Amino acid sequence: MFKSLGRLTALGLLALLALGAVTTATAGDLQGEVEKVGETYARAYLAPFMYSFGPNLNSGIFHTAAIPKSRLTLDFGVKAMGTQLNDADKAFQSVISGVNLGDYDNAFAGVTGDVVMSGPTMFGNTETPGTITGYANGVQVFSQEAIAGVLDSRYSPMVVPQASLGGIYGLRLTVRYLPDIDLGDIGKIKMKGFGASWSVNTLMPTLPVDVMVGYFKQQFNVGTIIDADASSMYVAASRSFSLLTLYGGYAKEDSKMTVAYAPSDGSAGVSFSVDDGQTSRITVGATLNVLAKLNLEMGHGDLTTYTAGLLFGF
Amino acid sequence: MKKRITPIAALLAAALLAMALFAAGCSSNTTAPQDPAPALTEQGAATQAGAVAFAIAQVGPEIVRFVGVAKADYSHTFAGDVAGTVYLNYRTGGPTGTPATPGTGDWARLYTAVGAPLVATVGTGSVTLGLDITAVITQGTSSAVLGGGGTFHSGVHTALFTFTNLAVTEVGNYPTGGSMTFTAPLFAMTVTFDGTNIAVIDVTGHGQWSLNLDTGVLTALP
């Protein structure tokens, strides 16, 4: 028992260290880049990140619908999620028509024209920066270099530590928690999430499969630049075949992310939110229980998210 | 709710399910904005055509002004409102004739290298032009009639243009006749030259503009 707990602690620490290192580097790079551009550019640049963050958070909340009525269960480990991005999301193009070009280049104050912002998103090419180009009467009059991608990937990744305690009156409590990680100038990363699932089989023990319903709520902050929350209300069913559990579910979910920063050119602070992202999903997955629980899952709504979990426990 | 299966069967089933999940490959919706290029106005379309006409008035006559010793391909570099390098090839007996010098050829080709277009500055804006022009030269009068055409780029805007019987001379500052057809999304334009410093741009169905070939200034005609 103590040996197992020692392994669990080591695994947890390793996961947190990896998560901290990755998040620190990414958040630092991201803030450094985004501060160089204004709101319109930042909105488009961050869109795949902001729209995939909620679906990532709302993934991997469960890996079985079986909750004993009165036998204690505990598992602890990490869930790694990756929301698959559409091919087109590696780049963007935003057009603003009929604006004062002087807002973007002082040399064109009073000239009305179009501005085209284009280039890689946060998950696009990390070598080639985007551009902000002004047009007057169909002819390019200025072009400014903007920012490159931070992570060239078709997946928006996330790793979260997770623990569950179940088997009390058919209830299971699940927690996601990250101790504060200080990122210096950026501030602290904070994450916490909690929720509960309840086994319908406690009332209907003759059901041919395990069925549960549940709710999960999470909050995530990176200093003052990112403030995100997500919630999911779900129903799931599973069936176990000795070592293998197959499961599926449906969830109504919600998420919101606000990004706030001060542009490095000294202009007024920028703040914007995405709160009209994915609202529902279906989930299918499998959990293999051989020493540890290895879990694979796909969630599909507006976006498709793949999740892998490694959990220890009993 | 447990039924017994072997570990190998369980692993196989897990692997198959994992493969099925990825194979299902339910794609994600697009989240980043993908706006189309800004729509051109009539004035914008005329400005683009004017930029090409302004440039060709400077570049075209080079076919009959160029002087050089015998070699396969000549080059000339422009500087100023129109900047960049064009290459010239002279022949006697038409495009399939024998190589010639600028002083003897009756046919010529003027072109820009791939990836190295001319840059024309018009007012505060700039456009790039890829050219591939052919010319029938009359040596006795040091004049030529140009055909061919090229490509226009200015950021997200692109267009094609062709020349029809565009007449240039060694001494004249402006094309003495002929026209250019400029085809941009939504608009088709014809620019006509008459030997003066004013060319007329007709945007089909949308009015006319005059172009000052010395300054590049465009003026809407009533």
mmCIF file of C-alpha atoms in Angstrom, chain B residues 13-204:
data_model
loop_
_atom_site.group_PDB
_atom_site.id
_atom_site.type_symbol
_atom_site.label_atom_id
_atom_site.label_comp_id
_atom_site.label_asym_id
_atom_site.label_seq_id
_atom_site.Cartn_x
_atom_site.Cartn_y
_atom_site.Cartn_z
ATOM 1 C CA ALA B 13 -10.234 -4.844 -28.518
ATOM 2 C CA ALA B 14 -8.607 -1.749 -26.982
ATOM 3 C CA ALA B 15 -6.268 -1.388 -29.939
ATOM 4 C CA LEU B 16 -9.127 -1.798 -32.403
ATOM 5 C CA LEU B 17 -11.204 0.767 -30.577
ATOM 6 C CA ALA B 18 -8.289 3.215 -30.501
ATOM 7 C CA MET B 19 -7.772 2.736 -34.234
ATOM 8 C CA ALA B 20 -11.484 3.190 -34.864
ATOM 9 C CA LEU B 21 -11.478 6.422 -32.874
ATOM 10 C CA PHE B 22 -8.668 7.856 -34.937
ATOM 11 C CA ALA B 23 -10.022 6.463 -38.192
ATOM 12 C CA ALA B 24 -13.375 8.047 -37.452
ATOM 13 C CA GLY B 25 -11.381 11.262 -37.605
ATOM 14 C CA CYS B 26 -14.379 13.449 -37.005
ATOM 15 C CA SER B 27 -12.939 16.755 -38.145
ATOM 16 C CA SER B 28 -13.145 19.943 -36.157
ATOM 17 C CA ASN B 29 -14.829 23.119 -37.282
ATOM 18 C CA THR B 30 -12.711 26.099 -38.246
ATOM 19 C CA THR B 31 -12.166 28.606 -35.455
ATOM 20 C CA ALA B 32 -9.729 31.131 -36.937
ATOM 21 C CA PRO B 33 -11.158 33.832 -39.238
ATOM 22 C CA GLN B 34 -10.619 33.254 -42.956
ATOM 23 C CA ASP B 35 -11.927 36.500 -44.458
ATOM 24 C CA PRO B 36 -11.787 36.962 -48.230
ATOM 25 C CA ALA B 37 -9.587 39.715 -49.652
ATOM 26 C CA PRO B 38 -11.185 43.164 -49.454
ATOM 27 C CA ALA B 39 -13.494 43.889 -52.358
ATOM 28 C CA LEU B 40 -12.237 46.305 -54.986
ATOM 29 C CA THR B 41 -14.089 49.524 -55.717
ATOM 30 C CA GLU B 42 -14.306 50.963 -59.241
ATOM 31 C CA GLN B 43 -11.765 53.591 -58.196
ATOM 32 C CA GLY B 44 -9.522 50.861 -56.806
ATOM 33 C CA ALA B 45 -9.766 48.855 -60.014
ATOM 34 C CA ALA B 46 -8.933 51.955 -62.071
ATOM 35 C CA THR B 47 -5.989 52.680 -59.784
ATOM 36 C CA GLN B 48 -4.589 49.189 -60.345
ATOM 37 C CA ALA B 49 -4.924 49.442 -64.120
ATOM 38 C CA GLY B 50 -3.449 52.933 -63.971
ATOM 39 C CA ALA B 51 -0.407 51.648 -62.114
ATOM 40 C CA VAL B 52 0.326 49.176 -64.902
ATOM 41 C CA ALA B 53 -0.259 51.772 -67.622
ATOM 42 C CA PHE B 54 2.021 54.205 -65.790
ATOM 43 C CA ALA B 55 4.740 51.547 -65.607
ATOM 44 C CA ILE B 56 4.451 50.338 -69.197
ATOM 45 C CA ALA B 57 4.753 53.898 -70.481
ATOM 46 C CA GLN B 58 8.245 53.919 -68.965
ATOM 47 C CA VAL B 59 9.261 50.333 -69.646
ATOM 48 C CA GLY B 60 7.772 49.700 -73.108
ATOM 49 C CA PRO B 61 9.942 52.086 -75.136
ATOM 50 C CA GLU B 62 13.063 50.379 -73.772
ATOM 51 C CA ILE B 63 12.613 47.764 -76.499
ATOM 52 C CA VAL B 64 13.535 50.328 -79.148
ATOM 53 C CA ARG B 65 15.847 52.447 -77.004
ATOM 54 C CA PHE B 66 18.093 49.656 -75.813
ATOM 55 C CA VAL B 67 21.630 49.625 -77.142
ATOM 56 C CA GLY B 68 23.977 46.720 -76.596
ATOM 57 C CA VAL B 69 26.576 44.492 -78.138
ATOM 58 C CA ALA B 70 25.593 41.093 -79.511
ATOM 59 C CA LYS B 71 24.644 38.563 -76.852
ATOM 60 C CA ALA B 72 21.848 36.084 -76.190
ATOM 61 C CA ASP B 73 19.967 38.030 -73.532
ATOM 62 C CA TYR B 74 20.339 41.650 -72.589
ATOM 63 C CA SER B 75 19.202 43.193 -69.339
ATOM 64 C CA HIS B 76 18.301 46.647 -68.226
ATOM 65 C CA THR B 77 17.726 47.846 -64.686
ATOM 66 C CA PHE B 78 15.221 50.593 -63.991
ATOM 67 C CA ALA B 79 15.356 52.844 -60.947
ATOM 68 C CA GLY B 80 12.881 55.394 -59.654
ATOM 69 C CA ASP B 81 9.084 55.106 -59.872
ATOM 70 C CA VAL B 82 9.578 51.830 -61.700
ATOM 71 C CA ALA B 83 12.390 49.726 -60.304
ATOM 72 C CA GLY B 84 13.785 46.361 -61.210
ATOM 73 C CA THR B 85 15.437 44.452 -64.017
ATOM 74 C CA VAL B 86 14.003 43.408 -67.364
ATOM 75 C CA TYR B 87 15.622 41.046 -69.845
ATOM 76 C CA LEU B 88 15.503 41.526 -73.611
ATOM 77 C CA ASN B 89 15.957 39.078 -76.433
ATOM 78 C CA TYR B 90 16.153 40.224 -80.079
ATOM 79 C CA ARG B 91 15.633 38.151 -83.181
ATOM 80 C CA THR B 92 15.417 38.541 -86.917
ATOM 81 C CA GLY B 93 12.593 36.744 -88.697
ATOM 82 C CA GLY B 94 10.112 36.625 -85.863
ATOM 83 C CA PRO B 95 10.043 34.683 -82.599
ATOM 84 C CA THR B 96 11.619 31.596 -84.149
ATOM 85 C CA GLY B 97 14.165 33.590 -86.168
ATOM 86 C CA THR B 98 17.875 33.935 -85.607
ATOM 87 C CA PRO B 99 19.275 35.867 -82.633
ATOM 88 C CA ALA B 100 19.975 39.498 -83.422
ATOM 89 C CA THR B 101 21.211 42.705 -81.836
ATOM 90 C CA PRO B 102 18.975 45.584 -80.749
ATOM 91 C CA GLY B 103 20.035 47.423 -83.882
ATOM 92 C CA THR B 104 19.127 44.627 -86.299
ATOM 93 C CA GLY B 105 16.276 42.635 -84.774
ATOM 94 C CA ASP B 106 12.721 42.846 -86.077
ATOM 95 C CA TRP B 107 11.252 40.978 -83.160
ATOM 96 C CA ALA B 108 11.948 41.206 -79.436
ATOM 97 C CA ARG B 109 10.837 39.838 -76.125
ATOM 98 C CA LEU B 110 10.996 41.871 -72.895
ATOM 99 C CA TYR B 111 10.430 39.956 -69.695
ATOM 100 C CA THR B 112 11.082 39.876 -65.981
ATOM 101 C CA ALA B 113 12.721 36.939 -64.264
ATOM 102 C CA VAL B 114 10.529 34.563 -62.267
ATOM 103 C CA GLY B 115 10.332 35.842 -58.686
ATOM 104 C CA ALA B 116 11.877 39.196 -59.550
ATOM 105 C CA PRO B 117 9.055 41.440 -60.756
ATOM 106 C CA LEU B 118 9.279 45.159 -61.359
ATOM 107 C CA VAL B 119 8.129 47.345 -58.499
ATOM 108 C CA ALA B 120 6.099 50.389 -59.510
ATOM 109 C CA THR B 121 5.453 53.125 -56.977
ATOM 110 C CA VAL B 122 2.264 55.049 -57.597
ATOM 111 C CA GLY B 123 1.594 57.794 -55.082
ATOM 112 C CA THR B 124 2.067 56.172 -51.677
ATOM 113 C CA GLY B 125 1.338 52.697 -52.914
ATOM 114 C CA SER B 126 3.339 50.050 -54.643
ATOM 115 C CA VAL B 127 2.571 47.225 -57.012
ATOM 116 C CA THR B 128 4.665 44.471 -58.545
ATOM 117 C CA LEU B 129 4.522 43.530 -62.195
ATOM 118 C CA GLY B 130 5.657 40.394 -63.914
ATOM 119 C CA LEU B 131 6.063 41.123 -67.607
ATOM 120 C CA ASP B 132 6.302 38.985 -70.706
ATOM 121 C CA ILE B 133 5.996 41.315 -73.681
ATOM 122 C CA THR B 134 6.673 40.611 -77.314
ATOM 123 C CA ALA B 135 7.286 43.287 -79.920
ATOM 124 C CA VAL B 136 7.406 43.638 -83.676
ATOM 125 C CA ILE B 137 10.098 46.205 -84.401
ATOM 126 C CA THR B 138 10.365 48.527 -87.382
ATOM 127 C CA GLN B 139 14.044 49.462 -87.373
ATOM 128 C CA GLY B 140 13.730 52.249 -89.936
ATOM 129 C CA THR B 141 11.407 54.295 -87.770
ATOM 130 C CA SER B 142 12.754 53.028 -84.429
ATOM 131 C CA SER B 143 9.289 52.032 -83.434
ATOM 132 C CA ALA B 144 7.626 48.867 -82.227
ATOM 133 C CA VAL B 145 4.202 47.399 -81.688
ATOM 134 C CA LEU B 146 3.862 45.502 -78.449
ATOM 135 C CA GLY B 147 1.767 42.481 -77.531
ATOM 136 C CA GLY B 148 1.918 39.998 -74.685
ATOM 137 C CA GLY B 149 1.106 40.954 -71.147
ATOM 138 C CA GLY B 150 1.795 40.046 -67.568
ATOM 139 C CA THR B 151 0.643 39.705 -63.998
ATOM 140 C CA PHE B 152 -0.210 42.331 -61.423
ATOM 141 C CA HIS B 153 0.220 41.909 -57.656
ATOM 142 C CA SER B 154 -0.336 44.271 -54.802
ATOM 143 C CA GLY B 155 -0.544 42.344 -51.550
ATOM 144 C CA VAL B 156 -3.709 40.241 -51.696
ATOM 145 C CA HIS B 157 -4.802 41.736 -55.025
ATOM 146 C CA THR B 158 -3.864 40.016 -58.271
ATOM 147 C CA ALA B 159 -4.857 40.636 -61.885
ATOM 148 C CA LEU B 160 -3.815 39.871 -65.451
ATOM 149 C CA PHE B 161 -3.197 42.311 -68.263
ATOM 150 C CA THR B 162 -2.557 42.066 -71.989
ATOM 151 C CA PHE B 163 -1.433 44.595 -74.594
ATOM 152 C CA THR B 164 -2.982 44.988 -78.015
ATOM 153 C CA ASN B 165 -1.059 46.884 -80.712
ATOM 154 C CA LEU B 166 0.616 49.113 -78.125
ATOM 155 C CA ALA B 167 2.795 51.406 -80.242
ATOM 156 C CA VAL B 168 6.017 52.853 -78.831
ATOM 157 C CA THR B 169 8.837 54.851 -80.387
ATOM 158 C CA GLU B 170 12.438 55.575 -79.486
ATOM 159 C CA VAL B 171 11.906 59.321 -79.148
ATOM 160 C CA GLY B 172 8.329 59.556 -77.949
ATOM 161 C CA ASN B 173 7.676 59.695 -74.222
ATOM 162 C CA TYR B 174 4.288 58.001 -74.355
ATOM 163 C CA PRO B 175 2.694 55.114 -76.281
ATOM 164 C CA THR B 176 1.297 56.516 -79.489
ATOM 165 C CA GLY B 177 -1.583 54.090 -79.831
ATOM 166 C CA GLY B 178 -3.016 50.755 -78.850
ATOM 167 C CA SER B 179 -4.537 49.557 -75.650
ATOM 168 C CA MET B 180 -4.171 47.434 -72.570
ATOM 169 C CA THR B 181 -6.855 45.128 -71.210
ATOM 170 C CA PHE B 182 -6.754 44.676 -67.438
ATOM 171 C CA THR B 183 -8.811 41.921 -65.840
ATOM 172 C CA ALA B 184 -9.330 42.045 -62.085
ATOM 173 C CA PRO B 185 -11.906 40.194 -59.966
ATOM 174 C CA LEU B 186 -15.305 41.852 -60.607
ATOM 175 C CA PHE B 187 -13.921 44.417 -63.076
ATOM 176 C CA ALA B 188 -12.606 44.490 -66.632
ATOM 177 C CA MET B 189 -10.827 47.590 -67.886
ATOM 178 C CA THR B 190 -9.399 48.929 -71.098
ATOM 179 C CA VAL B 191 -6.684 51.569 -71.119
ATOM 180 C CA THR B 192 -6.160 53.437 -74.387
ATOM 181 C CA PHE B 193 -3.102 55.497 -75.340
ATOM 182 C CA ASP B 194 -2.915 58.299 -77.921
ATOM 183 C CA GLY B 195 0.632 59.665 -77.778
ATOM 184 C CA THR B 196 -0.135 62.303 -75.171
ATOM 185 C CA ASN B 197 0.609 62.124 -71.474
ATOM 186 C CA ILE B 198 -3.041 61.249 -70.796
ATOM 187 C CA ALA B 199 -4.365 57.702 -71.066
ATOM 188 C CA VAL B 200 -8.051 56.902 -70.631
ATOM 189 C CA ILE B 201 -9.144 54.031 -68.415
ATOM 190 C CA ASP B 202 -12.575 52.622 -69.117
ATOM 191 C CA VAL B 203 -13.893 50.413 -66.339
ATOM 192 C CA THR B 204 -16.553 48.436 -68.191
#
